Short mmCIF file of C-alpha atoms in Angstrom, two decimals:
data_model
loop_
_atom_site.label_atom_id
_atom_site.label_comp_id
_atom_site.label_asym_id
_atom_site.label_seq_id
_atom_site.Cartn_x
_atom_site.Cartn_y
_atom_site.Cartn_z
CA UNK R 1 48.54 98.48 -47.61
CA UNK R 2 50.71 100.82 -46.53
CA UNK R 3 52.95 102.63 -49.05
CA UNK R 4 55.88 102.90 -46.65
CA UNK R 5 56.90 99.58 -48.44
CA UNK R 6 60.31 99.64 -48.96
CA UNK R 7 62.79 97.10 -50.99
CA UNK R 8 66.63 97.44 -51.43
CA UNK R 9 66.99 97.84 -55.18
CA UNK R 10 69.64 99.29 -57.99
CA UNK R 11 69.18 103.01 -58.09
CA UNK R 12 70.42 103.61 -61.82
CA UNK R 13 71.87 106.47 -63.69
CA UNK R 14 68.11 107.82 -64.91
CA UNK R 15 66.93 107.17 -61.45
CA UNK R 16 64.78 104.29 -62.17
CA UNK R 17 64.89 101.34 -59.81
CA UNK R 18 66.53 97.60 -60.81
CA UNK R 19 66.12 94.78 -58.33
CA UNK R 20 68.87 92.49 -60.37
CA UNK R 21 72.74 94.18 -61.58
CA UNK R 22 73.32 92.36 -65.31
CA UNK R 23 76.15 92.70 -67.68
CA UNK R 24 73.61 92.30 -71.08
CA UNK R 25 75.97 91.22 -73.97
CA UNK R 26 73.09 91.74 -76.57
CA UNK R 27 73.20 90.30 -79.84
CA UNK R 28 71.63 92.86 -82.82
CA UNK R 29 71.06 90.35 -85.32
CA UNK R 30 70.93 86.43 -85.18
CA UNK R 31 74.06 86.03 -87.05
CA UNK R 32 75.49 87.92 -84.31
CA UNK R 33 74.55 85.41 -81.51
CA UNK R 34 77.89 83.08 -81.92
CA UNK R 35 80.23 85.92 -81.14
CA UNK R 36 77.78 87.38 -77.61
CA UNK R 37 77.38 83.74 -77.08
CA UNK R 38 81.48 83.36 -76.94
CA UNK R 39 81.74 86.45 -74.93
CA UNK R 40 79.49 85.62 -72.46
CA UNK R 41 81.24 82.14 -72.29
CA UNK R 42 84.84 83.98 -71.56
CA UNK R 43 83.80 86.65 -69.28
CA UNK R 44 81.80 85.84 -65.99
CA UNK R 45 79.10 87.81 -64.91
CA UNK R 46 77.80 88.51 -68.34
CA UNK R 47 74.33 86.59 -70.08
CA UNK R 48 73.93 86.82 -73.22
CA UNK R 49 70.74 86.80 -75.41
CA UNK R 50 70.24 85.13 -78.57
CA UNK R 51 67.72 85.98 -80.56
CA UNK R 52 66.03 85.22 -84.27
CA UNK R 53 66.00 88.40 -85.64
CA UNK R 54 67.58 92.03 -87.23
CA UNK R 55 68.37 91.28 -90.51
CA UNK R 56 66.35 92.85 -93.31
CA UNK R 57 63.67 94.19 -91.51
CA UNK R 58 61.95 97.16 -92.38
CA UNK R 59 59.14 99.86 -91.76
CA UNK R 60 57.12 99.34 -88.59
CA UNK R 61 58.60 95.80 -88.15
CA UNK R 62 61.75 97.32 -87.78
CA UNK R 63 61.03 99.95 -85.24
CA UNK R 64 59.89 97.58 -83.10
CA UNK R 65 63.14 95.46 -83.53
CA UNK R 66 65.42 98.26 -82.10
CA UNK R 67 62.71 99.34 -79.76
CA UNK R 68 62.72 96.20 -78.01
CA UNK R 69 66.83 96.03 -78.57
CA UNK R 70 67.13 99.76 -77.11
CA UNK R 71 64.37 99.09 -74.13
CA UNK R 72 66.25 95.68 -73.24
CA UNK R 73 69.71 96.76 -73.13
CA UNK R 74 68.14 99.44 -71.57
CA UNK R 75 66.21 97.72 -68.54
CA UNK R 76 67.10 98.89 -64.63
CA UNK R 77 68.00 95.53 -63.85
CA UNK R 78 70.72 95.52 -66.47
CA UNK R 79 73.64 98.07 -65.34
CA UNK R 80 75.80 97.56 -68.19
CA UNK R 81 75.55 96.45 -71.80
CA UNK R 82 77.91 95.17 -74.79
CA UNK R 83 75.95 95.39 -78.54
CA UNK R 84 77.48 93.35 -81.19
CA UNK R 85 76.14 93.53 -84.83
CA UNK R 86 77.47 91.97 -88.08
CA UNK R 87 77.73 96.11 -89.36
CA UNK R 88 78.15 99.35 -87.76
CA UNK R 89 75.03 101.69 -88.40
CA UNK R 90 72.46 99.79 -86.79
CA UNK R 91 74.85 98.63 -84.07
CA UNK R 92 75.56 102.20 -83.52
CA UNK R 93 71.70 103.21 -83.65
CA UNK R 94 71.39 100.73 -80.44
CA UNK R 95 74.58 101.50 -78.36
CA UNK R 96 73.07 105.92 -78.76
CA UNK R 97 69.25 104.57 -77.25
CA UNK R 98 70.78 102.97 -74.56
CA UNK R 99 73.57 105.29 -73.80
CA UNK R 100 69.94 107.71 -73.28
CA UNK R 101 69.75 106.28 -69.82
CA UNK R 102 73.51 106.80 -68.64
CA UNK R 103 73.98 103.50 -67.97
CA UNK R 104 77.62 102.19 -69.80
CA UNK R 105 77.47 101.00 -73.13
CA UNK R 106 79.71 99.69 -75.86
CA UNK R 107 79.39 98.63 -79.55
CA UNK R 108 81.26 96.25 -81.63
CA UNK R 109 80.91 95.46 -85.45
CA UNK R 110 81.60 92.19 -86.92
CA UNK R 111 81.92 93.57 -90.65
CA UNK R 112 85.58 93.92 -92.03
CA UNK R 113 86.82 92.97 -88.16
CA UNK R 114 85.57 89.16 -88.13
CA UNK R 115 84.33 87.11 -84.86
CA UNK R 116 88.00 86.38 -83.58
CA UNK R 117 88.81 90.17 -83.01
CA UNK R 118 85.34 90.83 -82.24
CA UNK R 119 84.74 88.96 -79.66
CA UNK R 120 88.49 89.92 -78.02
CA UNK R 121 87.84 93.25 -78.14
CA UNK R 122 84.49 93.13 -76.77
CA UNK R 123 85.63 90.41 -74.02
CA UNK R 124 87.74 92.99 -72.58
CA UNK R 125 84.97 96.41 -72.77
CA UNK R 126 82.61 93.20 -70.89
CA UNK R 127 85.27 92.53 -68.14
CA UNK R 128 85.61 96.61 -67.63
CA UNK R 129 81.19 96.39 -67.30
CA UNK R 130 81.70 93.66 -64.95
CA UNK R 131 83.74 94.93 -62.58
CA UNK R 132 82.03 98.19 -62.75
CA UNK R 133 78.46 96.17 -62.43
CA UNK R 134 80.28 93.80 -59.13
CA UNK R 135 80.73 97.05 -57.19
CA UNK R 136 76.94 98.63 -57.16
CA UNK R 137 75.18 98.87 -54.28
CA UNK R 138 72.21 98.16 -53.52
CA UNK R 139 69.88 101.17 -51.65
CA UNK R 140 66.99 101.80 -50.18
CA UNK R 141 63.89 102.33 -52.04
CA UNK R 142 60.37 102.70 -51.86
CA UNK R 143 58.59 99.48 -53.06
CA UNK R 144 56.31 101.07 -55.70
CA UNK R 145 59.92 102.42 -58.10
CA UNK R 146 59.81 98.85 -59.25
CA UNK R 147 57.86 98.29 -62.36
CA UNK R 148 55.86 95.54 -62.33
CA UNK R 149 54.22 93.97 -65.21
CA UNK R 150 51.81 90.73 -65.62
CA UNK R 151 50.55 88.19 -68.00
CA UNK R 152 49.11 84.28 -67.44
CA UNK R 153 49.62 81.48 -68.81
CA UNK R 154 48.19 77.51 -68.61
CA UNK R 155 45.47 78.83 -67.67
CA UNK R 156 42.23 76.93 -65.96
CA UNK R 157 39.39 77.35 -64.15
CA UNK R 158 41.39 78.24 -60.71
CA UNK R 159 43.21 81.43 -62.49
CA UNK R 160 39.81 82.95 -62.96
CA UNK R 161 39.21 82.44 -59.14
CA UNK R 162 42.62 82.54 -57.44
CA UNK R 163 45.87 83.25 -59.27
CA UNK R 164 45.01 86.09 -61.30
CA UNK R 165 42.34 87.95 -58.76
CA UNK R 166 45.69 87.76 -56.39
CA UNK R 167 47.44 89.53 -58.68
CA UNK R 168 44.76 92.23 -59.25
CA UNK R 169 44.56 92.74 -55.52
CA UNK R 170 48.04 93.37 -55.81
CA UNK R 171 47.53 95.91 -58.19
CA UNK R 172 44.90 97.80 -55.98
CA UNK R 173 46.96 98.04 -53.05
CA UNK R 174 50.23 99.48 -54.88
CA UNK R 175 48.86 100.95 -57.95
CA UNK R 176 47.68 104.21 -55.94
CA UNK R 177 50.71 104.40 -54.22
CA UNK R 178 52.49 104.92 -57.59
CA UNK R 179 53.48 101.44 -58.98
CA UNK R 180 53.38 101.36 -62.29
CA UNK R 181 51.72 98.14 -63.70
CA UNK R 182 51.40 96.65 -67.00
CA UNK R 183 48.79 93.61 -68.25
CA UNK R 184 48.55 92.62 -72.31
CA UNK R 185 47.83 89.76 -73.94
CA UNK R 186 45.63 91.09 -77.00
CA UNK R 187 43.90 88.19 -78.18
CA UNK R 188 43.25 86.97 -74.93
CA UNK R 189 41.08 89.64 -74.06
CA UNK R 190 38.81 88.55 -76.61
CA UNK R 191 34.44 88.09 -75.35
CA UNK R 192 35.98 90.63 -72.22
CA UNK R 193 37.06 93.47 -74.66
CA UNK R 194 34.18 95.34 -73.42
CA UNK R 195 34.53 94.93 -69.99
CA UNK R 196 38.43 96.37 -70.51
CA UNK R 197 37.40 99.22 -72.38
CA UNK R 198 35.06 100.48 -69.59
CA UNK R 199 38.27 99.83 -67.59
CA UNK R 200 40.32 103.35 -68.94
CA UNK R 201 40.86 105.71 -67.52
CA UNK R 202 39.20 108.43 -70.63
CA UNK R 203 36.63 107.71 -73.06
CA UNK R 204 40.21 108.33 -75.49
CA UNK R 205 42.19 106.07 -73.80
CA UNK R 206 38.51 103.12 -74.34
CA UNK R 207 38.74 104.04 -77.88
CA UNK R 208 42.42 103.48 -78.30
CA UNK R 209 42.13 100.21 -76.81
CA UNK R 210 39.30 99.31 -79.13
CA UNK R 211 41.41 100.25 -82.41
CA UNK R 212 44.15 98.15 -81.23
CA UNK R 213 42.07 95.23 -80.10
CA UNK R 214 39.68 94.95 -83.49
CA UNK R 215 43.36 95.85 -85.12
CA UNK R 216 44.38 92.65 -84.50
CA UNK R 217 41.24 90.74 -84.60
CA UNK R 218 41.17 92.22 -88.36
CA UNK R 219 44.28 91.79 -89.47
CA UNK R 220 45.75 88.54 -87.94
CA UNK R 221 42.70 86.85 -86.64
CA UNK R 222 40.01 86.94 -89.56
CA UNK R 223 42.91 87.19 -92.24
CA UNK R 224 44.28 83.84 -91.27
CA UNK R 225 41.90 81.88 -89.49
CA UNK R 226 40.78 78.86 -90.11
CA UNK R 227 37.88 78.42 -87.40
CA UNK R 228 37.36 80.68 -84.76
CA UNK R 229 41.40 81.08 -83.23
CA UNK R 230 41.91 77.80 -85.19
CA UNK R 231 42.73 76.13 -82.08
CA UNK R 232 44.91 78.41 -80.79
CA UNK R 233 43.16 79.76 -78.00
CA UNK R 234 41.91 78.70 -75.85
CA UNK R 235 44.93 76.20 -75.64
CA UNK R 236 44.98 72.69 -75.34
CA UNK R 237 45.94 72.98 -71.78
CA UNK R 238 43.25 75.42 -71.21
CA UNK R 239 40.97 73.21 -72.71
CA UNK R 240 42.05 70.41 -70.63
CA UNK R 241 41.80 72.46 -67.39
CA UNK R 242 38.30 73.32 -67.75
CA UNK R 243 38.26 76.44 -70.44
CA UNK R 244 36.34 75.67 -72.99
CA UNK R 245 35.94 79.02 -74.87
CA UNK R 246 37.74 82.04 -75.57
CA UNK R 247 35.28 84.24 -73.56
CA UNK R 248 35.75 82.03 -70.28
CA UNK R 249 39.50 82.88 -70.67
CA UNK R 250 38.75 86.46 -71.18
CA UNK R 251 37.20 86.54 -68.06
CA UNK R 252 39.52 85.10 -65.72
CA UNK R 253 42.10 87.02 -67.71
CA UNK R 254 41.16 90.03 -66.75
CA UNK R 255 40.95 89.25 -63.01
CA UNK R 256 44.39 90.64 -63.41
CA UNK R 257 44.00 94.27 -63.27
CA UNK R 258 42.00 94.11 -60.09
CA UNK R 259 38.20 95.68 -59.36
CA UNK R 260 39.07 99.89 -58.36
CA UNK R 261 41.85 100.98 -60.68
CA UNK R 262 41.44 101.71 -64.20
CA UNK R 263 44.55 101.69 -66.98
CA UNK R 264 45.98 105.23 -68.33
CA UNK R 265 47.50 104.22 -71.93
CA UNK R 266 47.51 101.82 -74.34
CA UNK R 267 51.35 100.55 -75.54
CA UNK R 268 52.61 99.48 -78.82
CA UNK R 269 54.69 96.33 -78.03
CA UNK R 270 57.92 96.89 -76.05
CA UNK R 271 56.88 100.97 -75.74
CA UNK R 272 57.70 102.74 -72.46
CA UNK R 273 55.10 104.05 -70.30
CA UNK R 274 55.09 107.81 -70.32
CA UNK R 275 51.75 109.07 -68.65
CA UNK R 276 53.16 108.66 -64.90
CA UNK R 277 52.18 106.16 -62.72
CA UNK R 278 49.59 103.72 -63.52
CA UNK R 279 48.44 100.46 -64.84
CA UNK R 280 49.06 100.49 -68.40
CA UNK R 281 47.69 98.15 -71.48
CA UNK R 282 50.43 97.01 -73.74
CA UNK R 283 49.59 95.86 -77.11
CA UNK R 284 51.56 91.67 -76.67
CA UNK R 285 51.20 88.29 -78.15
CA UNK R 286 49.73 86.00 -75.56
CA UNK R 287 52.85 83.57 -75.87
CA UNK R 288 54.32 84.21 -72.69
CA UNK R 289 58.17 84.33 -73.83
CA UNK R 290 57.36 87.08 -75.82
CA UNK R 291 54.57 88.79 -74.19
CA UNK R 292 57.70 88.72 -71.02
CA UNK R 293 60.44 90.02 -73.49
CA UNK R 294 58.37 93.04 -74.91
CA UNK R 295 57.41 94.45 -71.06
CA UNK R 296 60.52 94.03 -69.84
CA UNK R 297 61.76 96.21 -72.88
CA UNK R 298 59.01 98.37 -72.32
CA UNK R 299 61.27 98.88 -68.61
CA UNK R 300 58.93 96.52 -66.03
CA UNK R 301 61.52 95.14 -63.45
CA UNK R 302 59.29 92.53 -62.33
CA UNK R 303 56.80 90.18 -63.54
CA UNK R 304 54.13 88.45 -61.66
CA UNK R 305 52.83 85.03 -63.83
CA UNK R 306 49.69 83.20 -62.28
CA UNK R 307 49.27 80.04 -63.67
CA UNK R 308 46.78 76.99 -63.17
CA UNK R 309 47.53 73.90 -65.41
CA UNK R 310 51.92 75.08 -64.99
CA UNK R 311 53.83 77.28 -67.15
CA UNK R 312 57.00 77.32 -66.49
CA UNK R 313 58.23 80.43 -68.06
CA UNK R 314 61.35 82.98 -67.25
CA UNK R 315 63.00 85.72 -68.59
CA UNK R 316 66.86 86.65 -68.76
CA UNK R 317 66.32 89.89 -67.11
CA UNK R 318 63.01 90.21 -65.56
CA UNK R 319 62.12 88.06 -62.46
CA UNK R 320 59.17 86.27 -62.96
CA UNK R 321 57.14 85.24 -59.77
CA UNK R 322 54.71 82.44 -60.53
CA UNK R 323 51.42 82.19 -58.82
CA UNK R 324 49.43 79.47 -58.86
CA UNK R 325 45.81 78.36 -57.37
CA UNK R 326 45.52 74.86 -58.53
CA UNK R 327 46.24 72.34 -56.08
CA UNK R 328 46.91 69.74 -58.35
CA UNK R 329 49.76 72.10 -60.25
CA UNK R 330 51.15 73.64 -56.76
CA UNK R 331 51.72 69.16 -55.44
CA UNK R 332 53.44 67.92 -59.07
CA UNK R 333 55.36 71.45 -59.88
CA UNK R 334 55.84 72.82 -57.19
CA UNK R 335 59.26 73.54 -58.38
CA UNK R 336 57.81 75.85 -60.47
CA UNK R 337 55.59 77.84 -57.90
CA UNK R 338 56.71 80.92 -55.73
CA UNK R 339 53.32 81.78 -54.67
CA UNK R 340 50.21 79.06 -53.22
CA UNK R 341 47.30 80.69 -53.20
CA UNK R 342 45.64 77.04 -53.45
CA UNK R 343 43.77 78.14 -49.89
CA UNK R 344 41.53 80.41 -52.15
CA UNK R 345 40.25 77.72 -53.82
CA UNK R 346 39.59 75.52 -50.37
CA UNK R 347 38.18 78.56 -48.88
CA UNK R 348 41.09 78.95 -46.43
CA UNK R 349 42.33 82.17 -47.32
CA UNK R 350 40.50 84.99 -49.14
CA UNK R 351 41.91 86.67 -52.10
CA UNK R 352 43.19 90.53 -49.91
CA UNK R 353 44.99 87.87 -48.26
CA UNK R 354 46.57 86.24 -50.94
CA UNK R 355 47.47 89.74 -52.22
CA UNK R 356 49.49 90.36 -49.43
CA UNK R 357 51.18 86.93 -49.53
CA UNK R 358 52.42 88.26 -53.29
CA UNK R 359 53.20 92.00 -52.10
CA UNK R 360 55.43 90.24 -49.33
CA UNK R 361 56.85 87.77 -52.07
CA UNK R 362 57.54 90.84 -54.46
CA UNK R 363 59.75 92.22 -51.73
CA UNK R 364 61.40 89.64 -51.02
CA UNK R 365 62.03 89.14 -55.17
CA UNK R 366 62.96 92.42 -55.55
CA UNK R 367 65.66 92.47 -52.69
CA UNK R 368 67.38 89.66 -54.14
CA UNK R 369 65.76 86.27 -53.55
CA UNK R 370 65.63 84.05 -56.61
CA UNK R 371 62.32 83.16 -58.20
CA UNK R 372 61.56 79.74 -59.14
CA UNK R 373 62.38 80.13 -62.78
CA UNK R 374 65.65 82.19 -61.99
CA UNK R 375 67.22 78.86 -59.90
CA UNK R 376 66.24 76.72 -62.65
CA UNK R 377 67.73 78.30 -65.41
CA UNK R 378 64.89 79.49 -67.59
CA UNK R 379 65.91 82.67 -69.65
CA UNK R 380 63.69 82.39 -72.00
CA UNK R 381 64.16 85.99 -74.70
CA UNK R 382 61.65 85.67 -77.67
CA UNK R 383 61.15 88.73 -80.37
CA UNK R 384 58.15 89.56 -81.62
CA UNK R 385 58.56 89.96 -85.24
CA UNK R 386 55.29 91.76 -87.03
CA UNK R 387 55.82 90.41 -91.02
CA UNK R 388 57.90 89.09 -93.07
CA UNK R 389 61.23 90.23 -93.74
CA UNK R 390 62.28 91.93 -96.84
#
């Protein structure tokens, strides 16, 4: 793999590289949704995206919150944003992290103004962002200035063997050319957590993936178990599809992050990379909505999914390229599927060939193709909320 690759992307203000040009109208709390919900509805060229949470949060629960607010809003496929929140402060707090990045940025209050002028007076700072968004151009750039995160999902016996290895091979060709990658999933790491410790980069970097890991097995999984992951994972669907354990998932799991590179940082959900280029470990649910939402926030542009049994997950801002190995999955969805790799599995193509099937399918993502989940509408944006509310 050469890394002359090149894509034609969305050179923003702090240089980094979008491959889609959104006008975000990005609600800060849930009882804000109505009012982004009617602005995106008046003004075309806008999405906007709902959400559960902001209200009463507090401590490390709520630094997360505006993280993933500030790290959404402030994505390189997104080249404009509109924040609405029921009161100023916190609005405010948002509309300064994003404004960080250069990109434009405006915030509206709800308190002591009401929807009705709300929602006017941020219709018309949207239709300014639109126009401003419909003019960018799109430039060459060098393949590896698009952030690309992973995760899996439906897993079965064939992402263990095709899907997910493809991605890893991905990883091995780009990663040294300066991609910067990004694979989570906490719990599902669990029987392999060994085997992705002695994947760091630094006998520091091992130990802080340790903490985090038996962090959560501590705190969520013994706390509130009922047996083992009290049939939570492995999933039904991974059950069905020939996983019968926890540690079989593990292991095709990590497939992901390919056989020569090792990781340079562990992440706290939705956190930016900040040690250079790399493959990085973020700390993420393993639902895929919000595992999605929380790396895109964290800046990844892209998103590579392999999936056996079919998930048919998407994300408002963040392509997500779906690669699948099962045969039976790729015949009955293949709406679903951007990527066959299938041949892996009947020994017609090997997996540095399947690799280069996904590099080419990146590029053509990236330079403006939809992905499967993109034409049909999914947008799925999920928080990750860490306790209760106050």
């Amino acid at each position: 793999m050469s890394n002359a690759k090149t894509i034609w992307g969305y050179r923003r203000e702090n240089g980094r590289v979008g491959v889609r040009n959104h006008v975000v109208i990005l609600p800060l709390d849930d009882i804000s949704n109505a009012a982004c919900e009617a602005v995106a509805a008046h003004i075309r060229g806008t999405i906007a995206l709902p959400h559960a949470y902001g209200r009463l949060q507090f401590g490390e629960d709520l630094d997360l919150h505006f993280r993933t607010m500030i790290g959404t809003g402030s994505n390189p496929n997104v080249a404009a944003c509109v924040v609405i929140g029921i009161e100023p402060v916190w609005t405010q707090k948002v509309v300064d992290g994003i404004a960080g990045t250069g990109k434009p940025v405006a915030g509206f209050s709800i308190e002591g103004n009401g929807d009705i002028a709300t929602v006017a007076a941020a219709s018309r700072k949207a239709k300014e962002f639109v126009h401003f968004a419909s003019e960018k151009v799109r430039v060459e750039c060098p393949l590896t200035d698009v952030w690309i995160a992973a995760k899996c999902g439906e897993s079965d016996t064939t992402t263990g063997l095709a899907s997910c290895p493809t991605v890893g091979n991905m990883y091995d060709k780009l990663v040294p050319h300066g991609l910067y990658g990004c694979f989570g999933e906490t719990s599902e790491l669990t029987g392999a957590e060994h085997l992705a410790a002695a994947r760091a980069v630094s006998p520091e970097i091992s130990a802080k993936f340790m903490k985090t890991w038996a962090a959560y097995q501590k705190d969520v999984i013994e706390a509130h178990k009922t047996s083992d992951l009290s049939d939570s994972q492995p999933t039904k669907g991974n059950i069905a599809g020939g996983l019968t354990t926890i540690e079989e998932k593990a292991l095709g799991n990590l497939e992901k992050i390919g056989k020569q590179i090792k990781f340079v940082d562990v992440l706290q959900p939705a956190e930016a990379p900040a040690r250079g280029a790399g493959l990085y470990f973020m700390d993420t649910s393993s639902a895929a909505a919000e595992c999605c939402t929380l790396q895109a926030a964290a800046g990844y542009a892209l998103h590579i999914f392999p999936t056996g049994q079919g998930n048919v997950i998407g994300n408002p801002i963040m392509p997500v390229i779906k690669v699948s190995g099962n045969p039976r999955t790729v015949r009955t969805m293949s709406e679903h599927i951007d990527v066959d790799v299938s041949g892996i599995i009947r020994r017609e193509m090997t997996i540095d060939q399947a690799g280069d099937v996904l590099i080419d399918s990146i590029v053509r993502t990236a330079n403006g193709r939809f992905t499967a989940a993109e034409a049909l509408g999914h947008v799925e944006f999920v928080m990750t909320k860490l306790y209760r509310s106050a």
